[in-house]
Amino acid sequence: MEQNIIAVIWDFDKTLISEYMQTPIFEDYGIDSSEFWNETNQLKEYYKKQGIKVNPDTIYLNHFITCTKQGIFKGLNNEKLLSYGKKLKYYNGIPDIFEAINKNIHTNENFNHFNIAVEHYIVSTGMAQIIRGSSIIGYFKDIWGCEFIEDVKASELLCDEQDAERNESQKNVCNNTGPEKEICQIGYTIDNTTKTRALFEINKGTNIKELQIDVNSRVNEKFRRIPFENMIYIADGPSDIPAFSVIKQYGGKTFAVYPSNNKEQFKQVEELRSNGRIDMYAEADYSEGTTTYMWLIEQTEKIAQNIYDKKMREISNSTSSVPKHLT
């Protein structure tokens, strides 16, 4: 494996955008977002009283389905989620920072000699369909996010061959009989802990179909597509500690951002730095000349230089010396 790829891995909410990606949904349906999130935050305790454990990172997906079935988000489906991606507002410097990082590596003749390149990824607990609909999706090699199902495969158990009407009723699991289908079930979730699985998928190349590698397969370090030391992970805070820890443990770089003039968020990322969770932090401004911009440019260049130096050593070590005349 060439191992000549640099992976720049981004969180989404509060990292690339200043709010939650679901904000356009609430605006479209006239819902107070704070009320929705307050209800969501109460669900863990509500279900705990029933003796049921829920995942606090992804229970919001269940609440979206509940609200859709209640008619609060009537007609909410994957097509609409895709359209909401166009309404997202990004921090300053997005998407220019992606192009700047790529260009800085691509225009270096030494790096080109070994086809060293940058790939950007998104690993988010948010909704994958909204991310796919965003104006920046073209910059990313792959994304991880949560998925909804609207067209459910019904079971044919207990179907009566003589009662076609009953059979058809059974198959309409989600009651999607109107002109617009609606989200009905959860298809895939990623939480703050399982983000680490996505990192290993990037590491091993599981997301590359041609390689046909299972994330649980044992893969020798030298055959992994992108070593962790070639990765940079950028996120906004304590919820990303599991991902920060994995990247740091295996030699990658970690960076946290916080909103300008937000004292509480600043304290959070400073604590992450003092505890050794991250290498660096700065304001969530990716404009040219900012600390964030310069750090990302510098670190991707350092990784590229390390790859180049390693390749040159390999060539040197594999080349025999020229015999000399004995004197």
Tab-separated table of C-alpha atoms in Angstrom:
chain	number	residue	atom	x	y	z
A	1	MET	CA	0.000	0.000	0.000
A	2	GLU	CA	1.397	3.398	-1.002
A	3	GLN	CA	0.222	5.170	2.198
A	4	ASN	CA	0.632	8.517	0.454
A	5	ILE	CA	-2.766	9.967	1.411
A	6	ILE	CA	-3.372	12.620	4.080
A	7	ALA	CA	-6.846	12.411	5.658
A	8	VAL	CA	-8.328	15.639	7.018
A	9	ILE	CA	-11.368	14.543	9.012
A	10	TRP	CA	-14.027	17.061	9.993
A	11	ASP	CA	-16.849	17.062	12.485
A	12	PHE	CA	-19.796	19.061	11.117
A	13	ASP	CA	-22.074	20.863	13.583
A	14	LYS	CA	-20.286	23.699	15.436
A	15	THR	CA	-17.147	22.872	13.429
A	16	LEU	CA	-18.007	23.783	9.837
A	17	ILE	CA	-21.275	25.544	10.700
A	18	SER	CA	-22.095	27.664	13.755
A	19	GLU	CA	-25.351	25.896	14.634
A	20	TYR	CA	-26.997	22.513	14.285
A	21	MET	CA	-27.667	21.314	10.747
A	22	GLN	CA	-31.330	20.675	11.640
A	23	THR	CA	-31.982	24.428	12.010
A	24	PRO	CA	-33.472	24.769	8.479
A	25	ILE	CA	-35.993	22.031	9.356
A	26	PHE	CA	-37.237	23.956	12.381
A	27	GLU	CA	-37.392	27.199	10.402
A	28	ASP	CA	-39.367	25.550	7.594
A	29	TYR	CA	-41.923	24.036	9.965
A	30	GLY	CA	-42.088	27.007	12.351
A	31	ILE	CA	-40.772	25.046	15.331
A	32	ASP	CA	-38.746	26.574	18.174
A	33	SER	CA	-35.498	24.588	18.021
A	34	SER	CA	-34.782	25.070	21.735
A	35	GLU	CA	-38.115	23.445	22.607
A	36	PHE	CA	-37.336	20.455	20.379
A	37	TRP	CA	-33.900	19.953	21.926
A	38	ASN	CA	-35.298	20.397	25.444
A	39	GLU	CA	-37.804	17.628	24.757
A	40	THR	CA	-35.053	15.459	23.299
A	41	ASN	CA	-32.835	15.958	26.348
A	42	GLN	CA	-35.648	14.749	28.607
A	43	LEU	CA	-36.101	11.459	26.741
A	44	LYS	CA	-33.202	9.650	28.401
A	45	GLU	CA	-34.752	10.096	31.845
A	46	TYR	CA	-38.259	9.402	30.518
A	47	TYR	CA	-37.270	6.001	29.132
A	48	LYS	CA	-35.032	5.240	32.094
A	49	LYS	CA	-38.171	5.188	34.266
A	50	GLN	CA	-39.431	2.426	31.964
A	51	GLY	CA	-36.208	0.500	32.470
A	52	ILE	CA	-35.038	1.268	28.941
A	53	LYS	CA	-31.584	2.528	28.022
A	54	VAL	CA	-31.289	4.914	25.100
A	55	ASN	CA	-28.314	6.440	23.336
A	56	PRO	CA	-28.290	10.147	24.257
A	57	ASP	CA	-26.267	10.987	21.136
A	58	THR	CA	-28.832	9.604	18.695
A	59	ILE	CA	-32.188	9.605	20.523
A	60	TYR	CA	-32.942	12.851	18.678
A	61	LEU	CA	-33.484	10.731	15.553
A	62	ASN	CA	-36.309	8.882	17.298
A	63	HIS	CA	-37.848	12.200	18.297
A	64	PHE	CA	-37.772	13.421	14.705
A	65	ILE	CA	-39.670	10.290	13.670
A	66	THR	CA	-42.143	10.770	16.536
A	67	CYS	CA	-42.767	14.386	15.525
A	68	THR	CA	-43.175	13.361	11.889
A	69	LYS	CA	-45.766	10.722	12.789
A	70	GLN	CA	-47.581	13.305	14.930
A	71	GLY	CA	-47.796	15.639	11.944
A	72	ILE	CA	-45.433	18.221	13.436
A	73	PHE	CA	-42.936	17.545	10.638
A	74	LYS	CA	-45.544	16.407	8.135
A	75	GLY	CA	-43.993	15.201	4.884
A	76	LEU	CA	-40.429	15.133	6.219
A	77	ASN	CA	-38.475	12.732	4.054
A	78	ASN	CA	-34.999	12.160	2.664
A	79	GLU	CA	-35.631	14.380	-0.346
A	80	LYS	CA	-36.518	17.288	1.933
A	81	LEU	CA	-33.512	16.618	4.145
A	82	LEU	CA	-31.333	16.816	1.047
A	83	SER	CA	-32.815	20.226	0.190
A	84	TYR	CA	-32.157	21.582	3.684
A	85	GLY	CA	-28.447	21.050	3.101
A	86	LYS	CA	-28.491	23.986	0.664
A	87	LYS	CA	-29.586	26.332	3.470
A	88	LEU	CA	-26.626	25.767	5.784
A	89	LYS	CA	-24.436	28.732	6.704
A	90	TYR	CA	-20.723	28.116	7.157
A	91	TYR	CA	-17.986	29.671	9.209
A	92	ASN	CA	-15.731	32.191	7.476
A	93	GLY	CA	-13.195	30.541	5.201
A	94	ILE	CA	-15.365	27.563	4.271
A	95	PRO	CA	-14.952	26.140	1.618
A	96	ASP	CA	-11.771	28.049	0.658
A	97	ILE	CA	-9.716	26.242	3.320
A	98	PHE	CA	-10.327	22.886	1.597
A	99	GLU	CA	-8.978	24.237	-1.679
A	100	ALA	CA	-6.025	25.918	0.058
A	101	ILE	CA	-4.964	22.712	1.817
A	102	ASN	CA	-5.280	20.675	-1.372
A	103	LYS	CA	-3.413	23.224	-3.497
A	104	ASN	CA	-0.554	23.577	-1.009
A	105	ILE	CA	0.176	19.858	-1.287
A	106	HIS	CA	-0.680	19.419	-4.964
A	107	THR	CA	1.640	22.205	-6.175
A	108	ASN	CA	4.703	20.872	-4.346
A	109	GLU	CA	6.949	19.091	-6.866
A	110	ASN	CA	8.550	16.829	-4.253
A	111	PHE	CA	5.160	15.675	-3.012
A	112	ASN	CA	3.927	15.119	-6.568
A	113	HIS	CA	6.836	12.769	-7.168
A	114	PHE	CA	5.142	10.267	-4.829
A	115	ASN	CA	1.538	11.267	-5.661
A	116	ILE	CA	0.992	12.580	-2.136
A	117	ALA	CA	-2.568	13.901	-1.897
A	118	VAL	CA	-5.194	15.112	0.561
A	119	GLU	CA	-8.636	13.588	1.138
A	120	HIS	CA	-11.288	15.303	3.251
A	121	TYR	CA	-13.876	13.362	5.253
A	122	ILE	CA	-16.884	14.212	7.421
A	123	VAL	CA	-17.694	12.123	10.493
A	124	SER	CA	-20.851	13.460	12.136
A	125	THR	CA	-23.637	12.407	14.486
A	126	GLY	CA	-25.894	14.570	12.338
A	127	MET	CA	-28.040	13.612	9.359
A	128	ALA	CA	-26.111	12.257	6.381
A	129	GLN	CA	-28.784	13.327	3.910
A	130	ILE	CA	-28.496	16.991	4.931
A	131	ILE	CA	-24.723	16.782	4.531
A	132	ARG	CA	-25.140	15.227	1.067
A	133	GLY	CA	-27.312	18.174	0.066
A	134	SER	CA	-24.824	20.776	1.266
A	135	SER	CA	-22.936	23.049	-1.107
A	136	ILE	CA	-19.584	21.687	0.131
A	137	ILE	CA	-20.229	17.970	-0.419
A	138	GLY	CA	-18.020	17.914	-3.523
A	139	TYR	CA	-14.909	18.489	-1.424
A	140	PHE	CA	-15.267	15.244	0.508
A	141	LYS	CA	-14.085	11.750	-0.310
A	142	ASP	CA	-16.685	10.201	1.995
A	143	ILE	CA	-19.039	11.045	4.850
A	144	TRP	CA	-20.429	9.272	7.909
A	145	GLY	CA	-23.739	10.371	9.400
A	146	CYS	CA	-27.117	9.078	10.552
A	147	GLU	CA	-29.643	7.736	8.038
A	148	PHE	CA	-33.440	7.503	7.931
A	149	ILE	CA	-35.499	4.876	6.088
A	150	GLU	CA	-38.804	5.819	4.485
A	151	ASP	CA	-39.442	2.890	2.126
A	152	VAL	CA	-39.506	-0.061	4.527
A	153	LYS	CA	-39.228	-3.690	3.400
A	154	ALA	CA	-42.250	-5.365	4.959
A	155	SER	CA	-42.303	-8.897	6.295
A	156	GLU	CA	-44.414	-11.469	4.476
A	157	LEU	CA	-44.870	-13.631	7.557
A	158	LEU	CA	-48.496	-14.595	8.231
A	159	CYS	CA	-49.625	-13.195	4.887
A	160	ASP	CA	-52.837	-14.767	3.631
A	161	GLU	CA	-52.657	-15.699	-0.044
A	162	GLN	CA	-56.443	-15.379	-0.269
A	163	ASP	CA	-56.633	-11.881	1.235
A	164	ALA	CA	-54.766	-9.522	-1.083
A	165	GLU	CA	-56.164	-6.381	0.586
A	166	ARG	CA	-54.942	-7.476	4.017
A	167	ASN	CA	-51.568	-8.406	2.577
A	168	GLU	CA	-51.167	-4.960	1.015
A	169	SER	CA	-52.147	-3.316	4.295
A	170	GLN	CA	-49.511	-5.318	6.149
A	171	LYS	CA	-46.850	-4.281	3.672
A	172	ASN	CA	-47.535	-0.575	4.171
A	173	VAL	CA	-45.567	-0.560	7.408
A	174	CYS	CA	-45.021	3.185	7.537
A	175	ASN	CA	-48.477	4.159	6.341
A	176	ASN	CA	-46.853	6.046	3.464
A	177	THR	CA	-50.019	6.275	1.383
A	178	GLY	CA	-49.906	10.000	0.610
A	179	PRO	CA	-48.131	11.764	-2.259
A	180	GLU	CA	-45.048	12.291	-0.076
A	181	LYS	CA	-43.275	9.551	1.809
A	182	GLU	CA	-42.039	10.277	5.313
A	183	ILE	CA	-39.114	9.159	7.434
A	184	CYS	CA	-40.232	6.063	9.285
A	185	GLN	CA	-37.286	4.129	10.715
A	186	ILE	CA	-33.647	4.681	11.598
A	187	GLY	CA	-31.288	3.043	9.131
A	188	TYR	CA	-27.832	3.893	10.454
A	189	THR	CA	-26.504	5.743	13.460
A	190	ILE	CA	-23.148	7.111	14.416
A	191	ASP	CA	-22.544	8.478	17.890
A	192	ASN	CA	-19.580	10.082	19.604
A	193	THR	CA	-18.106	6.680	20.450
A	194	THR	CA	-18.743	4.912	17.141
A	195	LYS	CA	-17.057	7.799	15.350
A	196	THR	CA	-13.912	5.846	16.172
A	197	ARG	CA	-15.173	3.011	13.965
A	198	ALA	CA	-15.328	5.465	11.062
A	199	LEU	CA	-11.719	6.425	11.765
A	200	PHE	CA	-10.650	2.783	11.517
A	201	GLU	CA	-12.624	2.425	8.283
A	202	ILE	CA	-10.665	5.346	6.845
A	203	ASN	CA	-7.458	3.866	8.248
A	204	LYS	CA	-7.970	0.418	6.708
A	205	GLY	CA	-9.704	1.574	3.535
A	206	THR	CA	-12.973	-0.167	4.336
A	207	ASN	CA	-14.872	2.684	2.675
A	208	ILE	CA	-13.073	2.034	-0.626
A	209	LYS	CA	-15.229	-0.546	-2.417
A	210	GLU	CA	-12.421	-1.813	-4.628
A	211	LEU	CA	-10.378	-2.904	-1.601
A	212	GLN	CA	-13.192	-5.057	-0.147
A	213	ILE	CA	-11.837	-4.872	3.411
A	214	ASP	CA	-14.020	-5.417	6.473
A	215	VAL	CA	-13.416	-2.980	9.318
A	216	ASN	CA	-13.025	-5.907	11.730
A	217	SER	CA	-10.449	-7.667	9.573
A	218	ARG	CA	-6.899	-7.796	10.852
A	219	VAL	CA	-4.812	-5.684	8.505
A	220	ASN	CA	-1.063	-5.314	8.864
A	221	GLU	CA	-0.070	-1.697	9.525
A	222	LYS	CA	1.920	-1.433	6.293
A	223	PHE	CA	-1.120	-2.483	4.244
A	224	ARG	CA	-3.519	0.053	5.755
A	225	ARG	CA	-4.574	2.710	3.278
A	226	ILE	CA	-4.137	5.777	5.511
A	227	PRO	CA	-2.002	5.431	8.668
A	228	PHE	CA	-3.315	7.349	11.672
A	229	GLU	CA	-0.126	9.410	11.648
A	230	ASN	CA	-1.351	10.805	8.310
A	231	MET	CA	-4.636	12.025	9.817
A	232	ILE	CA	-5.862	15.324	11.255
A	233	TYR	CA	-9.159	15.425	13.158
A	234	ILE	CA	-10.995	18.747	13.602
A	235	ALA	CA	-13.986	19.118	15.932
A	236	ASP	CA	-15.537	21.475	18.456
A	237	GLY	CA	-15.405	19.958	21.892
A	238	PRO	CA	-15.718	17.342	24.647
A	239	SER	CA	-18.183	15.132	22.757
A	240	ASP	CA	-15.354	14.266	20.364
A	241	ILE	CA	-12.973	13.008	23.059
A	242	PRO	CA	-13.187	9.349	21.868
A	243	ALA	CA	-12.176	10.361	18.329
A	244	PHE	CA	-9.518	12.781	19.568
A	245	SER	CA	-8.083	10.017	21.758
A	246	VAL	CA	-7.804	7.450	18.955
A	247	ILE	CA	-6.119	9.896	16.592
A	248	LYS	CA	-3.685	11.063	19.287
A	249	GLN	CA	-2.946	7.520	20.463
A	250	TYR	CA	-1.793	6.439	17.016
A	251	GLY	CA	0.232	9.518	16.141
A	252	GLY	CA	-2.224	11.758	14.296
A	253	LYS	CA	-2.996	15.429	14.937
A	254	THR	CA	-6.052	16.888	16.667
A	255	PHE	CA	-7.487	20.389	16.523
A	256	ALA	CA	-10.491	21.975	18.246
A	257	VAL	CA	-12.408	25.103	17.285
A	258	TYR	CA	-14.626	27.419	19.295
A	259	PRO	CA	-16.958	30.285	18.287
A	260	SER	CA	-15.543	33.797	18.491
A	261	ASN	CA	-16.137	35.548	21.844
A	262	ASN	CA	-17.658	32.425	23.427
A	263	LYS	CA	-15.980	32.199	26.827
A	264	GLU	CA	-17.559	28.900	27.868
A	265	GLN	CA	-16.591	27.116	24.662
A	266	PHE	CA	-13.103	28.593	24.936
A	267	LYS	CA	-12.756	27.104	28.427
A	268	GLN	CA	-13.866	23.708	27.119
A	269	VAL	CA	-11.258	23.525	24.383
A	270	GLU	CA	-8.553	24.906	26.680
A	271	GLU	CA	-9.335	22.093	29.109
A	272	LEU	CA	-9.037	19.593	26.254
A	273	ARG	CA	-5.601	21.003	25.457
A	274	SER	CA	-4.416	21.012	29.070
A	275	ASN	CA	-5.542	17.385	29.420
A	276	GLY	CA	-3.601	16.379	26.317
A	277	ARG	CA	-6.706	15.587	24.250
A	278	ILE	CA	-5.860	17.996	21.442
A	279	ASP	CA	-2.696	19.442	19.946
A	280	MET	CA	-4.056	22.912	19.282
A	281	TYR	CA	-7.197	25.033	19.202
A	282	ALA	CA	-8.340	28.363	17.778
A	283	GLU	CA	-11.438	30.312	16.768
A	284	ALA	CA	-13.689	28.706	14.174
A	285	ASP	CA	-12.527	31.036	11.425
A	286	TYR	CA	-10.843	29.359	8.465
A	287	SER	CA	-10.022	32.552	6.571
A	288	GLU	CA	-6.531	32.970	5.160
A	289	GLY	CA	-4.112	34.295	7.772
A	290	THR	CA	-6.035	33.084	10.827
A	291	THR	CA	-4.460	30.738	13.359
A	292	THR	CA	-6.781	27.940	12.256
A	293	TYR	CA	-5.883	28.404	8.590
A	294	MET	CA	-2.141	28.533	9.196
A	295	TRP	CA	-2.126	25.552	11.575
A	296	LEU	CA	-4.008	23.323	9.128
A	297	ILE	CA	-1.791	24.357	6.216
A	298	GLU	CA	1.347	23.800	8.305
A	299	GLN	CA	0.316	20.422	9.712
A	300	THR	CA	-0.824	18.945	6.399
A	301	GLU	CA	2.469	20.084	4.886
A	302	LYS	CA	4.410	18.471	7.744
A	303	ILE	CA	2.593	15.190	7.234
A	304	ALA	CA	3.304	15.358	3.504
A	305	GLN	CA	6.974	16.033	4.227
A	306	ASN	CA	7.103	13.033	6.568
A	307	ILE	CA	5.617	10.832	3.846
A	308	TYR	CA	8.147	12.181	1.345
A	309	ASP	CA	11.094	11.646	3.709
A	310	LYS	CA	9.973	8.096	4.448
A	311	LYS	CA	9.703	7.289	0.740
A	312	MET	CA	13.178	8.696	0.107
A	313	ARG	CA	14.641	6.606	2.935
A	314	GLU	CA	13.018	3.498	1.497
A	315	ILE	CA	14.611	4.211	-1.879
A	316	SER	CA	17.973	4.879	-0.278
A	317	ASN	CA	17.852	1.695	1.794
A	318	SER	CA	16.926	-0.411	-1.232
A	319	THR	CA	19.736	0.928	-3.386
A	320	SER	CA	23.095	-0.811	-3.218
A	321	SER	CA	26.303	1.190	-3.199
A	322	VAL	CA	28.532	1.271	-6.280
A	323	PRO	CA	31.578	-1.041	-5.947
A	324	LYS	CA	34.900	0.769	-5.695
A	325	HIS	CA	38.403	-0.268	-6.776
A	326	LEU	CA	40.498	-1.712	-3.999
A	327	THR	CA	43.638	0.253	-3.229
